[in-house]
mmCIF file of C-alpha atoms in Angstrom:
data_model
loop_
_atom_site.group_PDB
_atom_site.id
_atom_site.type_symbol
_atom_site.label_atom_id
_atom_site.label_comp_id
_atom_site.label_asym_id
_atom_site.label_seq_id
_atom_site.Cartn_x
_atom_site.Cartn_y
_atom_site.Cartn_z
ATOM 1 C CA UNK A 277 31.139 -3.008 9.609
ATOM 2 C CA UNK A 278 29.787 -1.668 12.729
ATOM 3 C CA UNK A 279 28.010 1.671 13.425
ATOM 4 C CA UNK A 280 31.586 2.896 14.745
ATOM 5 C CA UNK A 281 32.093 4.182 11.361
ATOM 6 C CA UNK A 282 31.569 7.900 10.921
ATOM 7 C CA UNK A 283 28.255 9.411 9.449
ATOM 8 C CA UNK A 284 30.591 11.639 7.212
ATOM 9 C CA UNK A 285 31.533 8.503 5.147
ATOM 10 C CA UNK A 286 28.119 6.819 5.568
ATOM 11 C CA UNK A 287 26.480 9.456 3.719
ATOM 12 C CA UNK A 288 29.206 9.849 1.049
ATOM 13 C CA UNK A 289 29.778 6.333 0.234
ATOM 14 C CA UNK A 290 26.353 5.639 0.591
ATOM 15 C CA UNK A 291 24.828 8.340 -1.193
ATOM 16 C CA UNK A 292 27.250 8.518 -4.206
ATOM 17 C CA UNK A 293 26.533 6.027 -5.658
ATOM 18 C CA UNK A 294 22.562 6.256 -6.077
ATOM 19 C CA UNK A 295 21.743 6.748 -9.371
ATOM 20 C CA UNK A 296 20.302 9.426 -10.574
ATOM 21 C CA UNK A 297 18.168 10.311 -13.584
ATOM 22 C CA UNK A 298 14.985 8.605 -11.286
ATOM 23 C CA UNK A 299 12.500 11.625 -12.734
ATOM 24 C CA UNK A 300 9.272 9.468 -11.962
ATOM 25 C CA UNK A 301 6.268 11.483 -11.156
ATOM 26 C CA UNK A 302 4.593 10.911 -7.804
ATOM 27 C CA UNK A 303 1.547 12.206 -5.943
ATOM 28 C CA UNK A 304 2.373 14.533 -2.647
ATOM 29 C CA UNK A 305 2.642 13.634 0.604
ATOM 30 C CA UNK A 306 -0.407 13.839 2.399
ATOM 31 C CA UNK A 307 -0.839 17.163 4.308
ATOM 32 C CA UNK A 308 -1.203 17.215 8.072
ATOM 33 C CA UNK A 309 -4.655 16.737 9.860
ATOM 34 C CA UNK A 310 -3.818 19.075 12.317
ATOM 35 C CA UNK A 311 -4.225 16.520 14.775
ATOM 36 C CA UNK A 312 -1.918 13.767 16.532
ATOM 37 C CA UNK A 313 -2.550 10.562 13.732
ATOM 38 C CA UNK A 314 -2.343 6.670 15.079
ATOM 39 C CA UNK A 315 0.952 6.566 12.772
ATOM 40 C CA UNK A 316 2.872 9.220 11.062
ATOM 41 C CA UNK A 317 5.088 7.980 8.444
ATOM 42 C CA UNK A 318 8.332 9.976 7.349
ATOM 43 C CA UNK A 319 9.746 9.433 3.859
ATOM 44 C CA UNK A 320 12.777 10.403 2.741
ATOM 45 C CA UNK A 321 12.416 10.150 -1.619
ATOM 46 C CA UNK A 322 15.215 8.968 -3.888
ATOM 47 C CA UNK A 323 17.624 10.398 -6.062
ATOM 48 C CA UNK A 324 16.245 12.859 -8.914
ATOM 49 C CA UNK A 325 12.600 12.341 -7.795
ATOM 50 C CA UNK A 326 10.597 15.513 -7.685
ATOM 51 C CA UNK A 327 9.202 16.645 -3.977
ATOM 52 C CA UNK A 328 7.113 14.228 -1.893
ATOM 53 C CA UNK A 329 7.879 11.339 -1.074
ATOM 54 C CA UNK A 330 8.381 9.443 -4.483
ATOM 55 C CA UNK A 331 7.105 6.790 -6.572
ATOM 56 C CA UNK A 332 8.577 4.248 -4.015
ATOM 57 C CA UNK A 333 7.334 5.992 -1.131
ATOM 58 C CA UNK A 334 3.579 6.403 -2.531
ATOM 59 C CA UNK A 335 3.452 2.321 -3.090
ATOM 60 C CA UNK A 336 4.672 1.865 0.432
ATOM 61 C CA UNK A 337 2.013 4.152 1.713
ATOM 62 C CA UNK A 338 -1.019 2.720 -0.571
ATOM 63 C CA UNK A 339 0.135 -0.605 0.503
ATOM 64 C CA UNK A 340 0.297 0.132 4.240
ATOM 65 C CA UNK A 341 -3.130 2.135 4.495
ATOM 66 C CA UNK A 342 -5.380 -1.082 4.228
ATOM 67 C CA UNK A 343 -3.210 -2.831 6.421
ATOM 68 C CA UNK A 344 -3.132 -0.581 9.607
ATOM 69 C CA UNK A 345 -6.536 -2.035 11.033
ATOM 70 C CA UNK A 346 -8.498 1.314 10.827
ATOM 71 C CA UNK A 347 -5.238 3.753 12.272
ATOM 72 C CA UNK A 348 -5.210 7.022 10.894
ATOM 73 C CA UNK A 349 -1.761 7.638 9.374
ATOM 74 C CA UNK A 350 -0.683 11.008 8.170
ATOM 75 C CA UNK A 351 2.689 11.133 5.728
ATOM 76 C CA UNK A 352 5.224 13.402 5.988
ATOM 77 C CA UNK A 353 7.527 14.049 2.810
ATOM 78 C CA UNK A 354 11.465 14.319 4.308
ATOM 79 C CA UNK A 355 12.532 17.877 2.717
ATOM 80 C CA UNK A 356 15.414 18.003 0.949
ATOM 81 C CA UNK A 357 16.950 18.819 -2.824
ATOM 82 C CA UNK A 358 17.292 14.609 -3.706
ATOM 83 C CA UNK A 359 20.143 15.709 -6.339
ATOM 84 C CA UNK A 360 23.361 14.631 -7.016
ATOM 85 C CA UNK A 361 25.422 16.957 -4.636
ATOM 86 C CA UNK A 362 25.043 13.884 -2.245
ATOM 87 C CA UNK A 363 26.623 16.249 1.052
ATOM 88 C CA UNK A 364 23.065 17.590 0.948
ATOM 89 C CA UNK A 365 21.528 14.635 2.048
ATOM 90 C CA UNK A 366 22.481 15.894 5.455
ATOM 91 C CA UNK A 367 19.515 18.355 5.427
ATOM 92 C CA UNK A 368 17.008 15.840 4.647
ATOM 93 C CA UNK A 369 18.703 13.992 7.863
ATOM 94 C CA UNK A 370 18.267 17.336 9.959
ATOM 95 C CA UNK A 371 15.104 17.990 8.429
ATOM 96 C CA UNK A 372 13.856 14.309 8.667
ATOM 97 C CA UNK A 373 15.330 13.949 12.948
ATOM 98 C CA UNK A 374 13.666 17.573 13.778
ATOM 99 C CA UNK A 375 10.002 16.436 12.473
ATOM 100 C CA UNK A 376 10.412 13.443 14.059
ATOM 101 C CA UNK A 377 12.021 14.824 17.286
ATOM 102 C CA UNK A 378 8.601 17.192 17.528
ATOM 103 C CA UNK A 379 6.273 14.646 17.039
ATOM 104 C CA UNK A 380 7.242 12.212 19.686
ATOM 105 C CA UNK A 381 7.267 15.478 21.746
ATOM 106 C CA UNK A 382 4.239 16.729 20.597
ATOM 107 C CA UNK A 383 2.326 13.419 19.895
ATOM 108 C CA UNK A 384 3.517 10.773 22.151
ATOM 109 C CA UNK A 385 1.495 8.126 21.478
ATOM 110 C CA UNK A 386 1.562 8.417 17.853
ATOM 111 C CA UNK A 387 3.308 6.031 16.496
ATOM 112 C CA UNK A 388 5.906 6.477 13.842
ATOM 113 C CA UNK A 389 7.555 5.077 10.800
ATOM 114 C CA UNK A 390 10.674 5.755 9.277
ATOM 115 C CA UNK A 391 11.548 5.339 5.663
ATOM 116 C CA UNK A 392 13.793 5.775 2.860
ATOM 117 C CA UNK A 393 14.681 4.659 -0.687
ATOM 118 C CA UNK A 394 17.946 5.114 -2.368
ATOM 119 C CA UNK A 395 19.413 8.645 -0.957
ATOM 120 C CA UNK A 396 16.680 8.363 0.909
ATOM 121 C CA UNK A 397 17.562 5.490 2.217
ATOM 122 C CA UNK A 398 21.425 7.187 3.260
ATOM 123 C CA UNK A 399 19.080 9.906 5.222
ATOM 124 C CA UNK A 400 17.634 7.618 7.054
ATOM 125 C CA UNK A 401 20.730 5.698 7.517
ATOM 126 C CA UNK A 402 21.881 8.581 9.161
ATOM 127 C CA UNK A 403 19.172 9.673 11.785
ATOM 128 C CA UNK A 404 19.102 5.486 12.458
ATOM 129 C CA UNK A 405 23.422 5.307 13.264
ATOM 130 C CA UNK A 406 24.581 8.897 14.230
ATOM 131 C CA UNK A 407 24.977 9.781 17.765
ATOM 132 C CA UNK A 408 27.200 13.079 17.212
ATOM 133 C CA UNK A 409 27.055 15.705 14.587
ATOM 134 C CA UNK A 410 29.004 15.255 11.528
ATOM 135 C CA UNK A 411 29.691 16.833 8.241
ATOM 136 C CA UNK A 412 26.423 19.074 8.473
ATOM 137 C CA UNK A 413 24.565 16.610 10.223
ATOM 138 C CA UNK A 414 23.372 18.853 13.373
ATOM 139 C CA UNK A 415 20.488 16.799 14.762
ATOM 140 C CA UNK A 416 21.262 13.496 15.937
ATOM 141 C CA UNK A 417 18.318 12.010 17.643
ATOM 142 C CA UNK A 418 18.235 11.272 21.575
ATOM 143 C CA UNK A 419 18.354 7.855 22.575
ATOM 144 C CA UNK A 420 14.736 8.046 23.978
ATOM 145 C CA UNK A 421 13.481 9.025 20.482
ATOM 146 C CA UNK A 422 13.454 5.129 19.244
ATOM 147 C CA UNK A 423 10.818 4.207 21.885
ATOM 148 C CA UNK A 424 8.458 6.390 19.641
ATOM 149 C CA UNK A 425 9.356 4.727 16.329
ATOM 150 C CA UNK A 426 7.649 1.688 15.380
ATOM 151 C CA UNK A 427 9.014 0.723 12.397
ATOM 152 C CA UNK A 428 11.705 1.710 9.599
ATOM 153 C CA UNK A 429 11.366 0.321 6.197
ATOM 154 C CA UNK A 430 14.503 1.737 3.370
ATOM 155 C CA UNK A 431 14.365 0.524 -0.055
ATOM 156 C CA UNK A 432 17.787 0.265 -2.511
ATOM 157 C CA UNK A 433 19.855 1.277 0.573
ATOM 158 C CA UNK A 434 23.461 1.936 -0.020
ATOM 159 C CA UNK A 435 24.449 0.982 2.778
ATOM 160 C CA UNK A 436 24.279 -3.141 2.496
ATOM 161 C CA UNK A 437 26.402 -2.621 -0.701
ATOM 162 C CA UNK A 438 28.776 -0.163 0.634
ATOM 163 C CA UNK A 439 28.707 -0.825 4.662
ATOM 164 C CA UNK A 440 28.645 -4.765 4.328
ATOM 165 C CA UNK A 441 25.357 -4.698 5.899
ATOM 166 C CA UNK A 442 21.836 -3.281 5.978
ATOM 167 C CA UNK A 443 20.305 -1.113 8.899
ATOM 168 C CA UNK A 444 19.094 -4.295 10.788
ATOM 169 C CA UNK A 445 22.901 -4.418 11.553
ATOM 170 C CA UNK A 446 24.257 -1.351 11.300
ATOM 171 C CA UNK A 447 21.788 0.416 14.398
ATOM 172 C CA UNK A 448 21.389 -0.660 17.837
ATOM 173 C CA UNK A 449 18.558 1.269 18.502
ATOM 174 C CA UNK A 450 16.968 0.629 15.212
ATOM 175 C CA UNK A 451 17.915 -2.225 13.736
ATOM 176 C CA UNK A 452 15.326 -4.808 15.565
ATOM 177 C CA UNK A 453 12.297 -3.016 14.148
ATOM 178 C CA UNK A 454 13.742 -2.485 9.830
ATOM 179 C CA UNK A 455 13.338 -4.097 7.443
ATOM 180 C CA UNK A 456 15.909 -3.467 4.703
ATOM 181 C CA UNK A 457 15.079 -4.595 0.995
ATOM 182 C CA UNK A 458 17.152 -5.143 -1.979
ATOM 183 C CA UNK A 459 15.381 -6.021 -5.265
ATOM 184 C CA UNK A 460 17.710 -8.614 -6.649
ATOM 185 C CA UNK A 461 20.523 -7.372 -8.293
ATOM 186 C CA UNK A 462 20.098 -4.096 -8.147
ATOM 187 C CA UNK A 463 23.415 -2.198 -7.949
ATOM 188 C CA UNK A 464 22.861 0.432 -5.459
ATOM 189 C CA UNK A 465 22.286 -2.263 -2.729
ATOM 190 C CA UNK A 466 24.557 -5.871 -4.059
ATOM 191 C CA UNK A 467 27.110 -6.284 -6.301
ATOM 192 C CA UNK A 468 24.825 -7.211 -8.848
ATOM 193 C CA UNK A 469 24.119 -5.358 -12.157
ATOM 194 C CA UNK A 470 20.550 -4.930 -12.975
ATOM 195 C CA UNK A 471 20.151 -1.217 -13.224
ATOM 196 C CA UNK A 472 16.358 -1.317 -14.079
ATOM 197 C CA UNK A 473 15.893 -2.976 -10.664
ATOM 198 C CA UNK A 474 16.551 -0.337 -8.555
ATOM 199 C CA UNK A 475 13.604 1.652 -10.364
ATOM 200 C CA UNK A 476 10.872 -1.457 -9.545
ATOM 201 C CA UNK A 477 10.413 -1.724 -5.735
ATOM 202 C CA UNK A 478 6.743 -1.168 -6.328
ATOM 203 C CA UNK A 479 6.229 -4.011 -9.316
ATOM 204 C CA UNK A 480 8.559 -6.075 -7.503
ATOM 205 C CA UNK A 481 6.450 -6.667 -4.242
ATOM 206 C CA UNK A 482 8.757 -5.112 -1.811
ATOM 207 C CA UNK A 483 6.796 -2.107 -1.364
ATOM 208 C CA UNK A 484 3.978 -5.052 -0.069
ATOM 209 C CA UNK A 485 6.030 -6.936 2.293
ATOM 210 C CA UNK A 486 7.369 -3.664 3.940
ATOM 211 C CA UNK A 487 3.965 -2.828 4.380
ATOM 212 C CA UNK A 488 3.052 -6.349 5.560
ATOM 213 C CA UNK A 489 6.295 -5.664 8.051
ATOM 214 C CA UNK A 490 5.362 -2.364 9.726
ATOM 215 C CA UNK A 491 1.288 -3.217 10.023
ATOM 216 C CA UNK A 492 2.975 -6.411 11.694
ATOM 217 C CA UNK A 493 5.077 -4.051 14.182
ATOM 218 C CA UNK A 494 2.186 -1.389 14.197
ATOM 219 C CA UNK A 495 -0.127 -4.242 16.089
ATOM 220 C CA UNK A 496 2.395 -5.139 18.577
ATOM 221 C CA UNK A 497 4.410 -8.009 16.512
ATOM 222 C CA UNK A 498 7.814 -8.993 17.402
ATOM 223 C CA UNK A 499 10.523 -7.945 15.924
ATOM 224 C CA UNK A 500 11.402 -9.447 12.947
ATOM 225 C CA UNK A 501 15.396 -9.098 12.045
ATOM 226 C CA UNK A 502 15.727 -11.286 9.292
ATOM 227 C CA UNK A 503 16.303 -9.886 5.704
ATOM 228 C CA UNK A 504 13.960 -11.543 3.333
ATOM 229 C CA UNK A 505 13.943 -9.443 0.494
ATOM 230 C CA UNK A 506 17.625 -9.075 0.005
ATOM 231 C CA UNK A 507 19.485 -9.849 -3.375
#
């Protein structure tokens, strides 16, 4: 598949199928400093989690702090309902492309970090592949945006499953700096069958090697493009 395909279909064949029924509780995003951070991370949660930036999110973050050499890094919690009328994951895109769209304005050198799990992972999908608006989708991000973004790590992301690939393919302007993880067989991202998978990116060390991936790009790594974590 190639990114020619329309957002509309991205985010409803991505996004239906994310299970819901993910109720975890998980700590808040952490609130602005007021001013510009090294890194500012944007998470977009999953499915049925309540607001912030999810149990998946949180484990990325905790992992990534210790790893960032000292940065400051502020976290900003994509907003948007994360139920099952999957159209709406086109506000957490506008939301998620209008924070980020001030913040390279507004902090230039800050460096930021996109991420996503399940829905999530659709909404970021979508601010990653869409040039034009679509189906609600107002905000498509300029081209120039990408030289302000770091990093994008997505967790259980549709896409692969539905798309026949993850981001790393499906974005020209994004794809050489994401990392895209599967946990085994989780259904929402392979044609495997393990439901209980897609609830353990934490447990399962993903949430780790993202981390290990984006402190990597953070101090100047290469890109890496291969998908390591993929079932």
């Amino acid at each position: 598949m190639t990114t020619k395909l329309p957002l509309s279909r991205l985010l409803i064949m991505a996004a239906a199928v994310v299970f819901s029924g993910l109720t975890l509780a998980a700590p808040a995003a952490a609130a602005p400093t007021g001013a510009c951070p090294d890194v500012q991370v944007v998470f977009a949660r999953g499915t049925g989690e309540p607001a912030g930036i999810g149990r998946v999110g949180q484990s990325f973050v905790d992992a990534l702090r210790p790893l960032a050499s000292g940065k400051s890094i502020d976290v900003y919690a994509v907003n948007y309902p994360a139920t099952r009328d999957f159209l709406r994951a086109a506000e957490g895109a506008n939301d998620a492309s209008l924070f980020v769209q001030n913040m390279a304005a507004t902090c230039p050198d800050t460096s930021i970090v996109l991420g996503g799990y399940s829905q999530g992972a659709a909404v970021i999908d979508a601010i990653a592949v869409a040039q034009t608006p679509t189906l609600g989708f107002t905000q498509p991000m300029p081209a120039t945006v990408a030289d302000h973004v770091a990093a994008v790590a997505v967790f259980g992301n549709p896409s692969i499953r539905l798309l026949g690939g993850p981001l790393t393919a499906l974005s020209p302007l994004y794809g050489s700096k994401t990392i895209d993880l599967c946990n085994g067989a989780d259904p929402v991202c392979s044609n495997g069958n393990d439901v209980a998978a897609h609830s353990l990116y934490g447990e399962s060390g993903l949430t780790t090697q993202a981390a290990q991936f984006v402190a990597g790009r953070l101090a100047g790594a290469a890109p890496i493009t291969t998908l390591s974590g993929r079932g």
